[in-house]
Amino acid sequence: MLINPAHNAFASTPIKPELPHVLIIYTGGTIGMVQNPHTGAHEPIDFSHLLSHVPELQSVSVNFNTIQFNPPLDSANMNPTLWANMVHVIVDNYDKYDGFVVLHGTDTMAYTASALSYMLQNLAKPVILTGSQLPIGVLRTDGKENLITSIEIAAAKDRIGMPMVPEVCIYFQGALFRGNRAKKLSSEEFKAFSSPNYPPLARVGVHITWAHHHINHISNEDQIKPFYKMGTDVVVLRLFPGITQQTIEAVLGIPSLRGVVLETYGAGNAMTYDWFLNALHNAVKRGIIIMNVSQCLGGSVEMGIYETGNQLSKAGVIGAMDMTTEATVVKLMFLLGQGYSQSEIEKLMLQNISGEITVQ
Ligand code: ASP
């Protein structure tokens, strides 16, 4: 996947040095599209002509440049190599910009936001992911507001000139979420995202109202520390009543498998059949890390409440507490990518790396 060199969207507009600088990285997705009036198909726009599609951007008090993935991706095709490309783009441009806006398809945005939150350690600048449900080139688009507000958030500074939100976030229709806490909940509503287990970092109406005490600020002066490697020998296994022994054993028997996100019921409950518990126990003994994530959107996994959860603990399964499936599977990939052992990963999974988990 190639990335075009930066296109300066203000090529003919003088840069105003006193204004903040934001880099817009268009990876693909609906937001960067227009509808072909003849075929009705959605086609990507050329981001070097972003101003002609969104003339409102002339009035935003920000200097911005754009970089676009070539070709732009439907986010269903997102993968760890492309996450690493994004990290490269952000790190290579880190000193030149006050903040970054990543335009991304909504379908896998929560995974990418989680990935960037782990891969960009010591992040001290905003990285705001956004997208839209309707292309930016159609009349009722939600994309313009999402784009313009994301740029404002990426550029926002506090009274002493520090970035308001030095985190990887998702901005969508009036709410700014921590990226690794967000989930796509609707393929229809403009308010497509939510963050069931962590409050929004800002609400946007007439004003932007920041939830200062929920925003992470790094306390040290450390340099940004990028990570590029992800392990991919992981699987998400969603339970349902009637799932067969054959299915469970086939998945857990994948020879290269290192990590499993087991999507269980309620507070982390699953069947207590011997064949199931034995299969889990044997997998853990073979070095596989099994994380228990609830199929419920909100709340935390607590395996001590019911016998059904208790048995999972005894089999060596680790409760993922209040992490989302997206944040958990990508955290496993991240830790596997850094070469940690099974026991190290089991410990690190329950530590807070980038605000993805509520550690009591
Ligand atoms: N399928 C699209 C994508 O995720 C949907 C969107 O852009 O919202 O790339």
mmCIF file of C-alpha atoms and ligand atoms in Angstrom:
data_model
loop_
_atom_site.group_PDB
_atom_site.id
_atom_site.type_symbol
_atom_site.label_atom_id
_atom_site.label_comp_id
_atom_site.label_asym_id
_atom_site.label_seq_id
_atom_site.Cartn_x
_atom_site.Cartn_y
_atom_site.Cartn_z
ATOM 1 C CA MET A 1 0.000 0.000 0.000
ATOM 2 C CA LEU A 2 1.548 3.261 -1.069
ATOM 3 C CA ILE A 3 1.014 6.602 0.498
ATOM 4 C CA ASN A 4 1.169 9.621 -1.732
ATOM 5 C CA PRO A 5 3.474 12.429 -0.736
ATOM 6 C CA ALA A 6 1.726 15.208 1.113
ATOM 7 C CA HIS A 7 -0.628 17.307 -0.932
ATOM 8 C CA ASN A 8 -0.843 20.787 0.425
ATOM 9 C CA ALA A 9 -4.535 21.559 0.435
ATOM 10 C CA PHE A 10 -3.609 25.199 0.869
ATOM 11 C CA ALA A 11 -1.192 25.123 -2.041
ATOM 12 C CA SER A 12 -2.303 28.525 -3.206
ATOM 13 C CA THR A 13 -3.193 29.871 0.223
ATOM 14 C CA PRO A 14 -0.474 31.472 2.326
ATOM 15 C CA ILE A 15 0.282 29.613 5.552
ATOM 16 C CA LYS A 16 -0.496 31.689 8.643
ATOM 17 C CA PRO A 17 2.257 30.720 11.089
ATOM 18 C CA GLU A 18 0.333 31.934 14.142
ATOM 19 C CA LEU A 19 -2.431 29.362 13.518
ATOM 20 C CA PRO A 20 -2.179 25.693 14.539
ATOM 21 C CA HIS A 21 -1.121 23.113 11.952
ATOM 22 C CA VAL A 22 -3.122 19.935 11.438
ATOM 23 C CA LEU A 23 -2.298 16.999 9.179
ATOM 24 C CA ILE A 24 -5.314 15.245 7.645
ATOM 25 C CA ILE A 25 -4.607 11.620 6.723
ATOM 26 C CA TYR A 26 -7.257 10.182 4.423
ATOM 27 C CA THR A 27 -7.141 6.383 4.539
ATOM 28 C CA GLY A 28 -10.459 5.802 2.790
ATOM 29 C CA GLY A 29 -14.066 5.188 3.726
ATOM 30 C CA THR A 30 -17.314 6.890 2.883
ATOM 31 C CA ILE A 31 -16.319 10.320 4.143
ATOM 32 C CA GLY A 32 -13.918 10.973 1.278
ATOM 33 C CA MET A 33 -16.384 10.120 -1.439
ATOM 34 C CA VAL A 34 -18.751 11.788 -3.825
ATOM 35 C CA GLN A 35 -21.669 10.195 -5.591
ATOM 36 C CA ASN A 36 -21.269 9.774 -9.323
ATOM 37 C CA PRO A 37 -24.425 11.452 -10.664
ATOM 38 C CA HIS A 38 -24.601 9.047 -13.614
ATOM 39 C CA THR A 39 -23.979 5.673 -11.959
ATOM 40 C CA GLY A 40 -24.946 6.526 -8.359
ATOM 41 C CA ALA A 41 -21.712 4.812 -7.233
ATOM 42 C CA HIS A 42 -19.509 6.338 -4.540
ATOM 43 C CA GLU A 43 -16.124 7.443 -5.825
ATOM 44 C CA PRO A 44 -13.163 8.779 -3.819
ATOM 45 C CA ILE A 45 -12.330 12.473 -4.099
ATOM 46 C CA ASP A 46 -8.815 13.769 -4.622
ATOM 47 C CA PHE A 47 -7.855 15.198 -1.269
ATOM 48 C CA SER A 48 -5.514 17.685 -2.843
ATOM 49 C CA HIS A 49 -8.785 19.367 -3.896
ATOM 50 C CA LEU A 50 -10.416 19.053 -0.499
ATOM 51 C CA LEU A 51 -11.188 22.762 -0.375
ATOM 52 C CA SER A 52 -13.324 22.604 -3.492
ATOM 53 C CA HIS A 53 -15.452 19.891 -1.874
ATOM 54 C CA VAL A 54 -15.579 21.498 1.565
ATOM 55 C CA PRO A 55 -15.218 25.257 0.989
ATOM 56 C CA GLU A 56 -16.267 25.785 4.628
ATOM 57 C CA LEU A 57 -12.730 24.762 5.563
ATOM 58 C CA GLN A 58 -11.521 28.190 4.375
ATOM 59 C CA SER A 59 -13.090 29.657 7.499
ATOM 60 C CA VAL A 60 -11.476 27.237 9.944
ATOM 61 C CA SER A 61 -8.616 28.957 11.760
ATOM 62 C CA VAL A 62 -6.137 26.187 11.090
ATOM 63 C CA ASN A 63 -3.407 25.499 8.548
ATOM 64 C CA PHE A 64 -3.750 21.995 7.232
ATOM 65 C CA ASN A 65 -2.103 19.617 4.845
ATOM 66 C CA THR A 66 -3.446 16.334 3.562
ATOM 67 C CA ILE A 67 -1.947 12.949 2.865
ATOM 68 C CA GLN A 68 -3.981 10.248 1.231
ATOM 69 C CA PHE A 69 -3.670 6.498 1.015
ATOM 70 C CA ASN A 70 -3.451 5.330 -2.543
ATOM 71 C CA PRO A 71 -5.779 3.677 -3.310
ATOM 72 C CA PRO A 72 -8.205 4.716 -0.564
ATOM 73 C CA LEU A 73 -9.494 1.736 1.377
ATOM 74 C CA ASP A 74 -12.815 0.480 2.446
ATOM 75 C CA SER A 75 -11.928 -0.015 6.095
ATOM 76 C CA ALA A 76 -12.938 -3.687 5.854
ATOM 77 C CA ASN A 77 -9.524 -4.046 4.189
ATOM 78 C CA MET A 78 -7.632 -2.423 7.071
ATOM 79 C CA ASN A 79 -4.779 -4.503 8.507
ATOM 80 C CA PRO A 80 -1.737 -4.238 10.809
ATOM 81 C CA THR A 81 0.626 -3.268 7.972
ATOM 82 C CA LEU A 82 -1.590 -0.278 7.243
ATOM 83 C CA TRP A 83 -1.731 0.604 10.947
ATOM 84 C CA ALA A 84 2.078 0.649 10.877
ATOM 85 C CA ASN A 85 1.931 2.920 7.798
ATOM 86 C CA MET A 86 -0.297 5.325 9.743
ATOM 87 C CA VAL A 87 2.110 5.285 12.664
ATOM 88 C CA HIS A 88 4.949 6.113 10.254
ATOM 89 C CA VAL A 89 3.028 9.035 8.789
ATOM 90 C CA ILE A 90 2.207 10.438 12.236
ATOM 91 C CA VAL A 91 5.694 9.963 13.650
ATOM 92 C CA ASP A 92 7.452 11.322 10.546
ATOM 93 C CA ASN A 93 5.297 14.457 10.754
ATOM 94 C CA TYR A 94 5.034 14.647 14.526
ATOM 95 C CA ASP A 95 7.123 17.762 15.070
ATOM 96 C CA LYS A 96 5.546 19.691 12.197
ATOM 97 C CA TYR A 97 1.927 19.495 13.342
ATOM 98 C CA ASP A 98 -0.114 20.329 16.418
ATOM 99 C CA GLY A 99 -2.555 17.504 15.777
ATOM 100 C CA PHE A 100 -3.672 14.832 13.343
ATOM 101 C CA VAL A 101 -7.038 13.922 11.832
ATOM 102 C CA VAL A 102 -7.337 10.411 10.429
ATOM 103 C CA LEU A 103 -10.238 9.965 8.008
ATOM 104 C CA HIS A 104 -11.246 6.331 8.072
ATOM 105 C CA GLY A 105 -14.172 4.084 7.214
ATOM 106 C CA THR A 106 -16.434 3.598 10.181
ATOM 107 C CA ASP A 107 -16.591 -0.199 9.963
ATOM 108 C CA THR A 108 -13.202 -0.909 11.542
ATOM 109 C CA MET A 109 -12.481 2.529 12.989
ATOM 110 C CA ALA A 110 -12.633 1.258 16.582
ATOM 111 C CA TYR A 111 -9.946 -1.341 15.816
ATOM 112 C CA THR A 112 -7.657 1.218 14.182
ATOM 113 C CA ALA A 113 -8.199 3.675 17.034
ATOM 114 C CA SER A 114 -7.263 0.944 19.526
ATOM 115 C CA ALA A 115 -4.205 0.002 17.474
ATOM 116 C CA LEU A 116 -2.940 3.581 17.207
ATOM 117 C CA SER A 117 -3.509 4.109 20.930
ATOM 118 C CA TYR A 118 -1.105 1.252 21.729
ATOM 119 C CA MET A 119 1.366 1.854 18.887
ATOM 120 C CA LEU A 120 1.843 5.562 19.699
ATOM 121 C CA GLN A 121 3.179 5.499 23.247
ATOM 122 C CA ASN A 122 3.931 8.821 24.997
ATOM 123 C CA LEU A 123 1.553 10.530 22.595
ATOM 124 C CA ALA A 124 1.339 14.207 23.499
ATOM 125 C CA LYS A 125 -0.750 15.440 20.558
ATOM 126 C CA PRO A 126 -4.324 14.757 19.420
ATOM 127 C CA VAL A 127 -4.941 12.005 16.867
ATOM 128 C CA ILE A 128 -8.625 12.270 15.966
ATOM 129 C CA LEU A 129 -10.254 9.594 13.839
ATOM 130 C CA THR A 130 -13.472 10.396 12.079
ATOM 131 C CA GLY A 131 -15.548 9.319 9.126
ATOM 132 C CA SER A 132 -19.148 9.562 8.062
ATOM 133 C CA GLN A 133 -22.259 7.633 7.213
ATOM 134 C CA LEU A 134 -22.926 9.627 4.036
ATOM 135 C CA PRO A 135 -20.210 10.750 1.587
ATOM 136 C CA ILE A 136 -18.915 14.278 1.966
ATOM 137 C CA GLY A 137 -20.161 15.006 -1.547
ATOM 138 C CA VAL A 138 -23.855 14.362 -0.881
ATOM 139 C CA LEU A 139 -26.319 16.955 0.336
ATOM 140 C CA ARG A 140 -27.276 15.540 3.743
ATOM 141 C CA THR A 141 -23.748 14.426 4.592
ATOM 142 C CA ASP A 142 -22.707 14.105 8.191
ATOM 143 C CA GLY A 143 -19.103 14.195 6.985
ATOM 144 C CA LYS A 144 -18.614 17.955 6.901
ATOM 145 C CA GLU A 145 -19.428 18.499 10.560
ATOM 146 C CA ASN A 146 -17.383 15.457 11.567
ATOM 147 C CA LEU A 147 -14.395 16.689 9.554
ATOM 148 C CA ILE A 148 -14.561 20.340 10.591
ATOM 149 C CA THR A 149 -15.051 19.587 14.287
ATOM 150 C CA SER A 150 -12.293 16.965 14.240
ATOM 151 C CA ILE A 151 -9.903 19.544 12.798
ATOM 152 C CA GLU A 152 -10.907 22.013 15.517
ATOM 153 C CA ILE A 153 -10.405 19.379 18.211
ATOM 154 C CA ALA A 154 -7.018 18.371 16.774
ATOM 155 C CA ALA A 155 -5.974 22.029 16.889
ATOM 156 C CA ALA A 156 -7.490 22.925 20.276
ATOM 157 C CA LYS A 157 -5.134 24.160 23.001
ATOM 158 C CA ASP A 158 -5.678 24.988 26.636
ATOM 159 C CA ARG A 159 -4.837 28.287 28.376
ATOM 160 C CA ILE A 160 -1.132 27.462 28.600
ATOM 161 C CA GLY A 161 -0.917 26.309 25.002
ATOM 162 C CA MET A 162 -1.023 22.554 25.622
ATOM 163 C CA PRO A 163 -3.197 20.283 23.434
ATOM 164 C CA MET A 164 -6.671 19.833 24.912
ATOM 165 C CA VAL A 165 -6.822 16.138 24.186
ATOM 166 C CA PRO A 166 -3.449 14.425 23.643
ATOM 167 C CA GLU A 167 -5.040 11.067 22.939
ATOM 168 C CA VAL A 168 -6.174 8.843 20.083
ATOM 169 C CA CYS A 169 -9.904 9.612 19.849
ATOM 170 C CA ILE A 170 -12.925 9.036 17.678
ATOM 171 C CA TYR A 171 -15.069 12.083 16.982
ATOM 172 C CA PHE A 172 -18.560 11.438 15.666
ATOM 173 C CA GLN A 173 -21.685 13.590 15.680
ATOM 174 C CA GLY A 174 -21.314 15.622 18.811
ATOM 175 C CA ALA A 175 -19.241 13.261 20.921
ATOM 176 C CA LEU A 176 -15.507 12.760 21.323
ATOM 177 C CA PHE A 177 -14.637 9.273 22.566
ATOM 178 C CA ARG A 178 -11.403 7.730 23.708
ATOM 179 C CA GLY A 179 -10.585 5.614 20.645
ATOM 180 C CA ASN A 180 -9.919 2.360 22.474
ATOM 181 C CA ARG A 181 -13.224 2.635 24.356
ATOM 182 C CA ALA A 182 -15.408 3.287 21.316
ATOM 183 C CA LYS A 183 -17.621 0.906 19.359
ATOM 184 C CA LYS A 184 -19.578 1.277 16.153
ATOM 185 C CA LEU A 185 -23.179 0.603 17.145
ATOM 186 C CA SER A 186 -25.193 1.626 14.099
ATOM 187 C CA SER A 187 -24.836 1.329 10.340
ATOM 188 C CA GLU A 188 -27.772 3.703 9.883
ATOM 189 C CA GLU A 189 -27.809 6.426 12.536
ATOM 190 C CA PHE A 190 -25.575 9.453 12.181
ATOM 191 C CA LYS A 191 -24.641 8.904 15.824
ATOM 192 C CA ALA A 192 -22.892 5.690 14.879
ATOM 193 C CA PHE A 193 -20.469 5.361 17.802
ATOM 194 C CA SER A 194 -20.673 5.006 21.511
ATOM 195 C CA SER A 195 -18.352 4.336 24.413
ATOM 196 C CA PRO A 196 -20.354 2.230 26.853
ATOM 197 C CA ASN A 197 -17.696 1.921 29.567
ATOM 198 C CA TYR A 198 -16.006 5.325 29.526
ATOM 199 C CA PRO A 199 -17.526 8.801 29.409
ATOM 200 C CA PRO A 200 -17.015 11.002 26.337
ATOM 201 C CA LEU A 201 -13.916 13.223 26.471
ATOM 202 C CA ALA A 202 -15.930 16.105 25.044
ATOM 203 C CA ARG A 203 -19.454 16.943 23.960
ATOM 204 C CA VAL A 204 -19.939 19.196 20.974
ATOM 205 C CA GLY A 205 -22.989 21.366 20.570
ATOM 206 C CA VAL A 206 -22.918 25.117 20.266
ATOM 207 C CA HIS A 207 -19.668 24.913 22.253
ATOM 208 C CA ILE A 208 -17.121 22.192 22.793
ATOM 209 C CA THR A 209 -17.463 21.094 26.408
ATOM 210 C CA TRP A 210 -14.369 19.209 27.523
ATOM 211 C CA ALA A 211 -14.505 16.542 30.221
ATOM 212 C CA HIS A 212 -11.068 17.537 31.530
ATOM 213 C CA HIS A 213 -10.911 14.960 34.308
ATOM 214 C CA HIS A 214 -11.509 12.105 31.854
ATOM 215 C CA ILE A 215 -8.736 13.125 29.458
ATOM 216 C CA ASN A 216 -5.300 11.520 29.825
ATOM 217 C CA HIS A 217 -2.318 13.835 29.838
ATOM 218 C CA ILE A 218 1.088 12.228 29.864
ATOM 219 C CA SER A 219 2.986 13.461 32.850
ATOM 220 C CA ASN A 220 6.521 13.146 31.496
ATOM 221 C CA GLU A 221 8.537 14.874 28.837
ATOM 222 C CA ASP A 222 9.281 11.622 27.047
ATOM 223 C CA GLN A 223 9.556 11.528 23.279
ATOM 224 C CA ILE A 224 6.819 9.836 21.283
ATOM 225 C CA LYS A 225 7.599 6.123 21.212
ATOM 226 C CA PRO A 226 6.217 4.332 18.165
ATOM 227 C CA PHE A 227 5.674 0.582 17.829
ATOM 228 C CA TYR A 228 5.203 -1.034 14.462
ATOM 229 C CA LYS A 229 4.806 -4.757 15.052
ATOM 230 C CA MET A 230 1.597 -6.652 15.668
ATOM 231 C CA GLY A 231 1.090 -10.383 16.106
ATOM 232 C CA THR A 232 -1.799 -11.807 14.121
ATOM 233 C CA ASP A 233 -2.175 -15.317 15.547
ATOM 234 C CA VAL A 234 -5.342 -14.378 17.400
ATOM 235 C CA VAL A 235 -9.009 -15.164 17.058
ATOM 236 C CA VAL A 236 -12.328 -13.850 18.360
ATOM 237 C CA LEU A 237 -14.584 -16.725 19.370
ATOM 238 C CA ARG A 238 -18.175 -15.756 20.111
ATOM 239 C CA LEU A 239 -20.200 -18.251 22.130
ATOM 240 C CA PHE A 240 -23.846 -19.018 21.463
ATOM 241 C CA PRO A 241 -26.140 -21.663 22.891
ATOM 242 C CA GLY A 242 -25.520 -24.778 20.823
ATOM 243 C CA ILE A 243 -21.935 -24.066 19.738
ATOM 244 C CA THR A 244 -20.393 -27.483 19.196
ATOM 245 C CA GLN A 245 -17.409 -29.223 20.715
ATOM 246 C CA GLN A 246 -16.087 -29.677 17.182
ATOM 247 C CA THR A 247 -16.128 -25.917 16.541
ATOM 248 C CA ILE A 248 -14.472 -25.019 19.836
ATOM 249 C CA GLU A 249 -11.789 -27.671 19.442
ATOM 250 C CA ALA A 250 -11.150 -26.747 15.810
ATOM 251 C CA VAL A 251 -10.613 -23.086 16.691
ATOM 252 C CA LEU A 252 -8.498 -23.726 19.774
ATOM 253 C CA GLY A 253 -6.549 -26.341 17.815
ATOM 254 C CA ILE A 254 -5.263 -23.887 15.186
ATOM 255 C CA PRO A 255 -1.542 -24.743 15.272
ATOM 256 C CA SER A 256 -0.107 -21.199 15.338
ATOM 257 C CA LEU A 257 -2.766 -19.738 17.651
ATOM 258 C CA ARG A 258 -1.425 -17.509 20.480
ATOM 259 C CA GLY A 259 -4.409 -15.513 21.709
ATOM 260 C CA VAL A 260 -8.185 -15.870 21.924
ATOM 261 C CA VAL A 261 -10.852 -13.321 22.740
ATOM 262 C CA LEU A 262 -13.689 -15.451 24.060
ATOM 263 C CA GLU A 263 -16.955 -13.530 23.844
ATOM 264 C CA THR A 264 -19.050 -14.839 26.721
ATOM 265 C CA TYR A 265 -22.401 -13.922 28.273
ATOM 266 C CA GLY A 266 -23.268 -11.312 30.881
ATOM 267 C CA ALA A 267 -20.608 -10.767 33.508
ATOM 268 C CA GLY A 268 -18.344 -13.301 31.782
ATOM 269 C CA ASN A 269 -20.272 -16.541 31.925
ATOM 270 C CA ALA A 270 -20.004 -19.602 29.699
ATOM 271 C CA MET A 271 -21.021 -23.237 29.580
ATOM 272 C CA THR A 272 -19.705 -25.567 32.273
ATOM 273 C CA TYR A 273 -19.566 -28.693 30.077
ATOM 274 C CA ASP A 274 -16.472 -30.750 30.751
ATOM 275 C CA TRP A 275 -15.448 -30.883 27.086
ATOM 276 C CA PHE A 276 -15.539 -27.081 26.906
ATOM 277 C CA LEU A 277 -13.594 -26.421 30.088
ATOM 278 C CA ASN A 278 -11.056 -29.118 29.174
ATOM 279 C CA ALA A 279 -10.558 -27.592 25.723
ATOM 280 C CA LEU A 280 -9.890 -24.180 27.288
ATOM 281 C CA HIS A 281 -7.601 -25.595 29.949
ATOM 282 C CA ASN A 282 -5.593 -27.580 27.391
ATOM 283 C CA ALA A 283 -5.263 -24.516 25.162
ATOM 284 C CA VAL A 284 -3.941 -22.408 28.054
ATOM 285 C CA LYS A 285 -1.479 -25.188 28.887
ATOM 286 C CA ARG A 286 -0.297 -25.075 25.255
ATOM 287 C CA GLY A 287 0.592 -21.393 25.691
ATOM 288 C CA ILE A 288 -2.561 -19.744 24.380
ATOM 289 C CA ILE A 289 -3.793 -16.613 26.160
ATOM 290 C CA ILE A 290 -7.591 -16.655 26.491
ATOM 291 C CA MET A 291 -9.310 -13.369 27.344
ATOM 292 C CA ASN A 292 -12.917 -13.338 28.493
ATOM 293 C CA VAL A 293 -14.879 -10.387 27.041
ATOM 294 C CA SER A 294 -18.599 -9.991 27.565
ATOM 295 C CA GLN A 295 -21.058 -9.909 24.683
ATOM 296 C CA CYS A 296 -22.828 -7.170 26.662
ATOM 297 C CA LEU A 297 -21.960 -3.696 25.475
ATOM 298 C CA GLY A 298 -21.660 -2.201 28.923
ATOM 299 C CA GLY A 299 -20.287 -3.428 32.230
ATOM 300 C CA SER A 300 -17.325 -5.471 33.294
ATOM 301 C CA VAL A 301 -16.395 -9.135 33.297
ATOM 302 C CA GLU A 302 -16.402 -10.496 36.852
ATOM 303 C CA MET A 303 -15.769 -14.192 36.762
ATOM 304 C CA GLY A 304 -16.235 -14.696 40.501
ATOM 305 C CA ILE A 305 -19.979 -13.986 40.559
ATOM 306 C CA TYR A 306 -21.401 -17.215 39.099
ATOM 307 C CA GLU A 307 -20.137 -20.770 39.017
ATOM 308 C CA THR A 308 -20.218 -20.555 35.205
ATOM 309 C CA GLY A 309 -17.612 -17.785 35.316
ATOM 310 C CA ASN A 310 -15.655 -19.327 38.154
ATOM 311 C CA GLN A 311 -14.990 -22.433 36.101
ATOM 312 C CA LEU A 312 -13.435 -20.316 33.371
ATOM 313 C CA SER A 313 -10.985 -18.824 35.871
ATOM 314 C CA LYS A 314 -10.029 -22.312 36.983
ATOM 315 C CA ALA A 315 -9.391 -23.242 33.344
ATOM 316 C CA GLY A 316 -6.889 -20.356 33.100
ATOM 317 C CA VAL A 317 -9.086 -17.842 31.259
ATOM 318 C CA ILE A 318 -8.411 -14.178 32.089
ATOM 319 C CA GLY A 319 -11.277 -11.711 32.570
ATOM 320 C CA ALA A 320 -10.845 -8.681 30.310
ATOM 321 C CA MET A 321 -12.713 -6.462 32.796
ATOM 322 C CA ASP A 322 -14.373 -3.576 30.941
ATOM 323 C CA MET A 323 -12.369 -3.660 27.717
ATOM 324 C CA THR A 324 -14.185 -3.838 24.397
ATOM 325 C CA THR A 325 -13.594 -6.760 22.054
ATOM 326 C CA GLU A 326 -11.843 -4.372 19.675
ATOM 327 C CA ALA A 327 -9.485 -3.028 22.337
ATOM 328 C CA THR A 328 -8.813 -6.529 23.690
ATOM 329 C CA VAL A 329 -8.015 -8.284 20.435
ATOM 330 C CA VAL A 330 -5.773 -5.442 19.275
ATOM 331 C CA LYS A 331 -4.045 -5.311 22.687
ATOM 332 C CA LEU A 332 -3.285 -9.027 22.340
ATOM 333 C CA MET A 333 -1.900 -8.393 18.856
ATOM 334 C CA PHE A 334 0.203 -5.505 20.159
ATOM 335 C CA LEU A 335 1.696 -7.461 23.062
ATOM 336 C CA LEU A 336 2.320 -10.529 20.885
ATOM 337 C CA GLY A 337 4.048 -8.246 18.398
ATOM 338 C CA GLN A 338 6.478 -7.105 21.100
ATOM 339 C CA GLY A 339 7.523 -10.703 21.758
ATOM 340 C CA TYR A 340 6.313 -11.079 25.350
ATOM 341 C CA SER A 341 5.797 -14.527 26.860
ATOM 342 C CA GLN A 342 2.382 -15.980 27.739
ATOM 343 C CA SER A 343 2.675 -15.105 31.432
ATOM 344 C CA GLU A 344 3.929 -11.578 30.695
ATOM 345 C CA ILE A 345 1.044 -10.990 28.301
ATOM 346 C CA GLU A 346 -1.474 -12.356 30.799
ATOM 347 C CA LYS A 347 -0.234 -9.768 33.310
ATOM 348 C CA LEU A 348 0.031 -6.895 30.825
ATOM 349 C CA MET A 349 -3.461 -7.518 29.469
ATOM 350 C CA LEU A 350 -4.805 -6.435 32.851
ATOM 351 C CA GLN A 351 -2.623 -3.337 33.063
ATOM 352 C CA ASN A 352 -3.607 -0.003 31.670
ATOM 353 C CA ILE A 353 -1.543 0.732 28.555
ATOM 354 C CA SER A 354 -3.494 3.555 26.930
ATOM 355 C CA GLY A 355 -6.653 4.088 28.955
ATOM 356 C CA GLU A 356 -8.404 1.048 27.498
ATOM 357 C CA ILE A 357 -9.200 -0.645 30.822
ATOM 358 C CA THR A 358 -10.479 0.517 34.195
ATOM 359 C CA VAL A 359 -7.954 -0.773 36.708
ATOM 360 C CA GLN A 360 -9.289 -0.552 40.250
HETATM 361 N N1 ASP B 1 -17.597 0.379 4.435
HETATM 362 C C1 ASP B 1 -17.165 1.697 4.796
HETATM 363 C C2 ASP B 1 -15.836 1.595 5.498
HETATM 364 O O1 ASP B 1 -15.763 1.272 6.658
HETATM 365 C C3 ASP B 1 -18.173 2.371 5.649
HETATM 366 C C4 ASP B 1 -17.762 3.756 6.092
HETATM 367 O O2 ASP B 1 -16.882 4.376 5.546
HETATM 368 O O3 ASP B 1 -18.356 4.249 7.031
HETATM 369 O O4 ASP B 1 -14.831 1.861 4.882
#
